mmCIF file of C-alpha atoms in Angstrom:
data_model
loop_
_atom_site.group_PDB
_atom_site.id
_atom_site.type_symbol
_atom_site.label_atom_id
_atom_site.label_comp_id
_atom_site.label_asym_id
_atom_site.label_seq_id
_atom_site.Cartn_x
_atom_site.Cartn_y
_atom_site.Cartn_z
ATOM 1 C CA UNK A 1 10.395 -11.410 69.476
ATOM 2 C CA UNK A 2 11.593 -11.097 66.002
ATOM 3 C CA UNK A 3 8.814 -12.251 63.456
ATOM 4 C CA UNK A 4 10.216 -11.431 60.075
ATOM 5 C CA UNK A 5 13.161 -10.110 58.190
ATOM 6 C CA UNK A 6 13.907 -6.556 56.608
ATOM 7 C CA UNK A 7 10.446 -6.447 55.074
ATOM 8 C CA UNK A 8 8.973 -6.021 58.453
ATOM 9 C CA UNK A 9 11.115 -3.481 59.865
ATOM 10 C CA UNK A 10 10.527 0.157 60.161
ATOM 11 C CA UNK A 11 12.287 2.735 58.091
ATOM 12 C CA UNK A 12 14.782 4.061 60.564
ATOM 13 C CA UNK A 13 17.964 2.256 59.233
ATOM 14 C CA UNK A 14 16.944 3.311 55.740
ATOM 15 C CA UNK A 15 16.561 6.929 56.690
ATOM 16 C CA UNK A 16 20.079 6.829 58.397
ATOM 17 C CA UNK A 17 21.574 5.239 55.198
ATOM 18 C CA UNK A 18 19.866 7.743 53.194
ATOM 19 C CA UNK A 19 21.237 10.519 55.160
ATOM 20 C CA UNK A 20 24.575 9.433 54.963
ATOM 21 C CA UNK A 21 24.459 8.751 51.212
ATOM 22 C CA UNK A 22 23.323 12.393 50.676
ATOM 23 C CA UNK A 23 26.048 13.780 52.900
ATOM 24 C CA UNK A 24 28.624 11.878 51.147
ATOM 25 C CA UNK A 25 27.405 13.021 47.874
ATOM 26 C CA UNK A 26 27.024 16.635 48.805
ATOM 27 C CA UNK A 27 30.688 16.673 50.225
ATOM 28 C CA UNK A 28 32.050 14.880 47.210
ATOM 29 C CA UNK A 29 30.874 17.869 45.011
ATOM 30 C CA UNK A 30 33.473 20.091 46.325
ATOM 31 C CA UNK A 31 36.545 17.726 45.715
ATOM 32 C CA UNK A 32 37.265 19.301 42.377
ATOM 33 C CA UNK A 33 36.969 23.037 43.270
ATOM 34 C CA UNK A 34 40.647 23.961 44.212
ATOM 35 C CA UNK A 35 43.049 26.240 42.881
ATOM 36 C CA UNK A 36 46.783 25.250 42.367
ATOM 37 C CA UNK A 37 49.305 26.880 44.989
ATOM 38 C CA UNK A 38 52.294 29.009 43.972
ATOM 39 C CA UNK A 39 50.518 30.998 41.375
ATOM 40 C CA UNK A 40 51.588 34.474 40.580
ATOM 41 C CA UNK A 41 49.051 37.401 40.496
ATOM 42 C CA UNK A 42 47.928 37.106 36.845
ATOM 43 C CA UNK A 43 47.773 33.197 36.875
ATOM 44 C CA UNK A 44 45.898 33.374 40.126
ATOM 45 C CA UNK A 45 43.157 35.657 38.754
ATOM 46 C CA UNK A 46 42.852 33.539 35.464
ATOM 47 C CA UNK A 47 42.443 30.486 37.935
ATOM 48 C CA UNK A 48 39.955 32.016 39.951
ATOM 49 C CA UNK A 49 37.683 32.967 36.684
ATOM 50 C CA UNK A 50 38.205 29.348 35.730
ATOM 51 C CA UNK A 51 36.712 28.065 38.893
ATOM 52 C CA UNK A 52 33.209 29.828 37.978
ATOM 53 C CA UNK A 53 31.920 26.870 35.870
ATOM 54 C CA UNK A 54 32.799 24.508 38.764
ATOM 55 C CA UNK A 55 31.266 26.682 41.515
ATOM 56 C CA UNK A 56 28.097 27.102 39.306
ATOM 57 C CA UNK A 57 27.854 23.357 38.706
ATOM 58 C CA UNK A 58 28.591 22.746 42.463
ATOM 59 C CA UNK A 59 25.614 25.321 43.515
ATOM 60 C CA UNK A 60 23.224 23.523 41.077
ATOM 61 C CA UNK A 61 23.927 20.097 42.231
ATOM 62 C CA UNK A 62 23.780 21.020 45.882
ATOM 63 C CA UNK A 63 20.401 22.709 45.578
ATOM 64 C CA UNK A 64 19.097 19.707 43.370
ATOM 65 C CA UNK A 65 20.481 17.258 46.139
ATOM 66 C CA UNK A 66 18.937 19.358 48.984
ATOM 67 C CA UNK A 67 15.585 19.046 47.183
ATOM 68 C CA UNK A 68 16.071 15.341 46.575
ATOM 69 C CA UNK A 69 17.002 14.763 50.153
ATOM 70 C CA UNK A 70 13.918 16.786 51.614
ATOM 71 C CA UNK A 71 11.481 14.736 49.027
ATOM 72 C CA UNK A 72 13.228 11.401 50.105
ATOM 73 C CA UNK A 73 12.805 12.128 53.821
ATOM 74 C CA UNK A 74 9.246 13.340 53.311
ATOM 75 C CA UNK A 75 8.587 10.037 51.526
ATOM 76 C CA UNK A 76 10.269 7.665 54.017
ATOM 77 C CA UNK A 77 8.487 9.648 56.997
ATOM 78 C CA UNK A 78 5.182 8.115 55.582
ATOM 79 C CA UNK A 79 6.428 4.569 55.634
ATOM 80 C CA UNK A 80 5.593 2.310 58.579
ATOM 81 C CA UNK A 81 6.982 -0.790 57.272
ATOM 82 C CA UNK A 82 9.682 -1.424 54.601
ATOM 83 C CA UNK A 83 9.264 -4.286 52.401
ATOM 84 C CA UNK A 84 11.223 -5.800 49.440
ATOM 85 C CA UNK A 85 9.833 -3.567 46.813
ATOM 86 C CA UNK A 86 10.339 -0.375 48.833
ATOM 87 C CA UNK A 87 13.750 -1.262 49.758
ATOM 88 C CA UNK A 88 14.645 -1.915 46.133
ATOM 89 C CA UNK A 89 13.398 1.301 45.065
ATOM 90 C CA UNK A 90 15.017 3.325 47.840
ATOM 91 C CA UNK A 91 18.335 1.716 47.197
ATOM 92 C CA UNK A 92 18.240 2.356 43.633
ATOM 93 C CA UNK A 93 17.461 5.929 44.153
ATOM 94 C CA UNK A 94 20.293 6.217 46.520
ATOM 95 C CA UNK A 95 22.601 4.581 43.919
ATOM 96 C CA UNK A 96 21.625 7.290 41.533
ATOM 97 C CA UNK A 97 22.269 9.941 44.073
ATOM 98 C CA UNK A 98 25.676 8.669 44.488
ATOM 99 C CA UNK A 99 26.397 9.034 41.286
ATOM 100 C CA UNK A 100 25.550 12.702 41.103
ATOM 101 C CA UNK A 101 29.136 14.056 41.669
ATOM 102 C CA UNK A 102 30.066 12.436 38.238
ATOM 103 C CA UNK A 103 27.728 14.365 35.968
ATOM 104 C CA UNK A 104 28.467 17.330 38.128
ATOM 105 C CA UNK A 105 32.157 17.161 37.080
ATOM 106 C CA UNK A 106 31.235 16.595 33.595
ATOM 107 C CA UNK A 107 28.938 19.814 33.649
ATOM 108 C CA UNK A 108 31.739 21.763 35.305
ATOM 109 C CA UNK A 109 34.403 20.797 32.654
ATOM 110 C CA UNK A 110 32.261 20.446 29.639
ATOM 111 C CA UNK A 111 29.227 22.460 29.809
ATOM 112 C CA UNK A 112 29.585 23.436 26.187
ATOM 113 C CA UNK A 113 29.443 19.666 25.323
ATOM 114 C CA UNK A 114 26.059 18.005 24.420
ATOM 115 C CA UNK A 115 26.864 14.565 25.990
ATOM 116 C CA UNK A 116 27.871 16.221 29.197
ATOM 117 C CA UNK A 117 24.709 18.290 29.481
ATOM 118 C CA UNK A 118 22.290 15.489 28.464
ATOM 119 C CA UNK A 119 24.150 13.008 31.024
ATOM 120 C CA UNK A 120 23.507 15.608 33.738
ATOM 121 C CA UNK A 121 19.708 16.239 32.926
ATOM 122 C CA UNK A 122 19.135 12.192 32.474
ATOM 123 C CA UNK A 123 20.535 11.574 35.814
ATOM 124 C CA UNK A 124 18.174 14.052 37.413
ATOM 125 C CA UNK A 125 15.418 12.613 35.403
ATOM 126 C CA UNK A 126 16.374 8.944 36.624
ATOM 127 C CA UNK A 127 16.597 10.134 40.233
ATOM 128 C CA UNK A 128 13.230 11.670 40.286
ATOM 129 C CA UNK A 129 11.423 8.844 38.508
ATOM 130 C CA UNK A 130 12.690 6.443 41.058
ATOM 131 C CA UNK A 131 11.713 8.757 43.961
ATOM 132 C CA UNK A 132 8.201 9.149 42.238
ATOM 133 C CA UNK A 133 8.157 5.149 41.913
ATOM 134 C CA UNK A 134 9.076 5.003 45.659
ATOM 135 C CA UNK A 135 6.215 7.438 46.610
ATOM 136 C CA UNK A 136 3.675 5.857 44.465
ATOM 137 C CA UNK A 137 4.688 2.609 45.771
ATOM 138 C CA UNK A 138 3.973 3.744 49.338
ATOM 139 C CA UNK A 139 0.844 5.931 48.675
ATOM 140 C CA UNK A 140 -1.083 3.178 46.821
ATOM 141 C CA UNK A 141 -0.472 0.525 49.725
ATOM 142 C CA UNK A 142 -1.943 2.387 52.649
ATOM 143 C CA UNK A 143 -1.316 -0.653 54.826
ATOM 144 C CA UNK A 144 2.522 0.160 54.510
ATOM 145 C CA UNK A 145 2.226 3.873 55.213
ATOM 146 C CA UNK A 146 0.859 6.565 57.611
ATOM 147 C CA UNK A 147 -2.401 8.265 56.552
ATOM 148 C CA UNK A 148 -1.805 10.852 53.828
ATOM 149 C CA UNK A 149 -4.340 13.341 52.359
ATOM 150 C CA UNK A 150 -5.164 13.469 48.678
ATOM 151 C CA UNK A 151 -3.927 17.185 48.603
ATOM 152 C CA UNK A 152 -0.515 16.479 50.163
ATOM 153 C CA UNK A 153 -0.105 13.427 47.732
ATOM 154 C CA UNK A 154 -0.962 15.615 44.780
ATOM 155 C CA UNK A 155 1.728 18.202 45.842
ATOM 156 C CA UNK A 156 4.349 15.572 46.088
ATOM 157 C CA UNK A 157 3.575 14.221 42.783
ATOM 158 C CA UNK A 158 3.361 17.647 41.268
ATOM 159 C CA UNK A 159 6.816 18.661 42.794
ATOM 160 C CA UNK A 160 8.506 15.510 41.486
ATOM 161 C CA UNK A 161 6.809 15.633 38.140
ATOM 162 C CA UNK A 162 7.641 19.204 37.432
ATOM 163 C CA UNK A 163 11.378 18.147 37.709
ATOM 164 C CA UNK A 164 11.023 15.447 35.651
ATOM 165 C CA UNK A 165 9.319 17.374 32.756
ATOM 166 C CA UNK A 166 11.727 20.103 32.712
ATOM 167 C CA UNK A 167 14.850 18.091 32.831
ATOM 168 C CA UNK A 168 13.447 15.385 30.351
ATOM 169 C CA UNK A 169 12.585 18.069 27.867
ATOM 170 C CA UNK A 170 16.170 19.296 27.913
ATOM 171 C CA UNK A 171 17.810 16.001 27.207
ATOM 172 C CA UNK A 172 17.080 16.280 23.491
ATOM 173 C CA UNK A 173 17.652 19.932 23.512
ATOM 174 C CA UNK A 174 21.052 19.476 24.971
ATOM 175 C CA UNK A 175 22.338 17.765 21.866
ATOM 176 C CA UNK A 176 21.682 20.905 19.669
ATOM 177 C CA UNK A 177 21.675 23.832 22.070
ATOM 178 C CA UNK A 178 23.425 22.718 25.274
ATOM 179 C CA UNK A 179 23.580 26.234 26.872
ATOM 180 C CA UNK A 180 20.039 26.729 26.267
ATOM 181 C CA UNK A 181 19.179 23.535 27.906
ATOM 182 C CA UNK A 182 21.155 24.578 31.136
ATOM 183 C CA UNK A 183 19.413 27.951 31.194
ATOM 184 C CA UNK A 184 15.978 26.076 30.773
ATOM 185 C CA UNK A 185 16.472 24.368 34.048
ATOM 186 C CA UNK A 186 16.022 27.787 35.825
ATOM 187 C CA UNK A 187 12.289 27.426 34.784
ATOM 188 C CA UNK A 188 12.132 25.349 37.788
ATOM 189 C CA UNK A 189 12.701 28.200 40.318
ATOM 190 C CA UNK A 190 9.277 29.910 39.737
ATOM 191 C CA UNK A 191 7.505 26.630 39.301
ATOM 192 C CA UNK A 192 8.869 25.440 42.754
ATOM 193 C CA UNK A 193 7.842 28.700 44.336
ATOM 194 C CA UNK A 194 4.372 28.508 42.976
ATOM 195 C CA UNK A 195 3.949 24.796 44.153
ATOM 196 C CA UNK A 196 5.223 25.968 47.517
ATOM 197 C CA UNK A 197 2.674 28.738 47.718
ATOM 198 C CA UNK A 198 0.002 26.304 46.711
ATOM 199 C CA UNK A 199 0.934 23.719 49.372
ATOM 200 C CA UNK A 200 0.969 26.605 51.896
ATOM 201 C CA UNK A 201 -2.420 27.782 51.103
ATOM 202 C CA UNK A 202 -3.929 24.386 51.374
ATOM 203 C CA UNK A 203 -2.191 23.868 54.674
ATOM 204 C CA UNK A 204 -3.573 27.098 55.836
ATOM 205 C CA UNK A 205 -6.890 26.630 54.841
ATOM 206 C CA UNK A 206 -7.946 24.044 57.572
ATOM 207 C CA UNK A 207 -6.036 26.007 60.206
ATOM 208 C CA UNK A 208 -7.750 29.172 59.260
ATOM 209 C CA UNK A 209 -11.377 27.603 59.139
ATOM 210 C CA UNK A 210 -10.660 26.264 62.738
ATOM 211 C CA UNK A 211 -9.551 29.734 63.742
ATOM 212 C CA UNK A 212 -12.689 31.186 62.605
ATOM 213 C CA UNK A 213 -15.051 28.610 64.205
ATOM 214 C CA UNK A 214 -13.175 29.161 67.483
ATOM 215 C CA UNK A 215 -13.321 32.967 67.001
ATOM 216 C CA UNK A 216 -16.942 32.716 66.294
ATOM 217 C CA UNK A 217 -17.687 30.494 69.404
ATOM 218 C CA UNK A 218 -15.781 32.898 71.637
ATOM 219 C CA UNK A 219 -17.853 35.807 70.211
ATOM 220 C CA UNK A 220 -21.209 34.130 70.810
ATOM 221 C CA UNK A 221 -20.181 33.163 74.261
ATOM 222 C CA UNK A 222 -22.306 34.948 76.836
ATOM 223 C CA UNK A 223 -20.515 37.144 79.085
ATOM 224 C CA UNK A 224 -19.893 35.683 82.719
#
């Protein structure tokens, strides 16, 4: 028996919609990567070298979208019920995700132009802020979500927050040094690796303690 509307439903349909939008956004990234047919050898080599900015922008955006997809799924997996606020935040984030191919094309074609670089960084910041708002909405309302430990919550906030800080810092930088702003984004690579190691070590701690207790009990067990 149905007792309510969308706000009493589980997240399954929202997860399916999210996967579809991420898949479409990732696919649209490659539409501008093409080489004209009928080129002679010199023009073909020149066209290939001219594709490097497009390939770089594609690789960057695909990596970022993959990270967003992982975070989005991780957040939605915590949700037991989707209410109006959760739905609005999730849809706003998905709307920003669907927009990513546009700033990616700008970055590919105008990487030396400050507005293009600033637009790309601002888009990433907006998406991450919406994802962070979605997670905090779920976390601070435990009756809507599955139980989550403080360490897991902190790792999610740090993961999202690090991306926000790096890309937000490069928005003003892009208007003076656009290439420097792009290279600054690479700072996220070691930051994400460090956060990943921190998360794994926290997860291994309880497992290691349980193994130690089990081994100690086995050693103290009298022989039959």
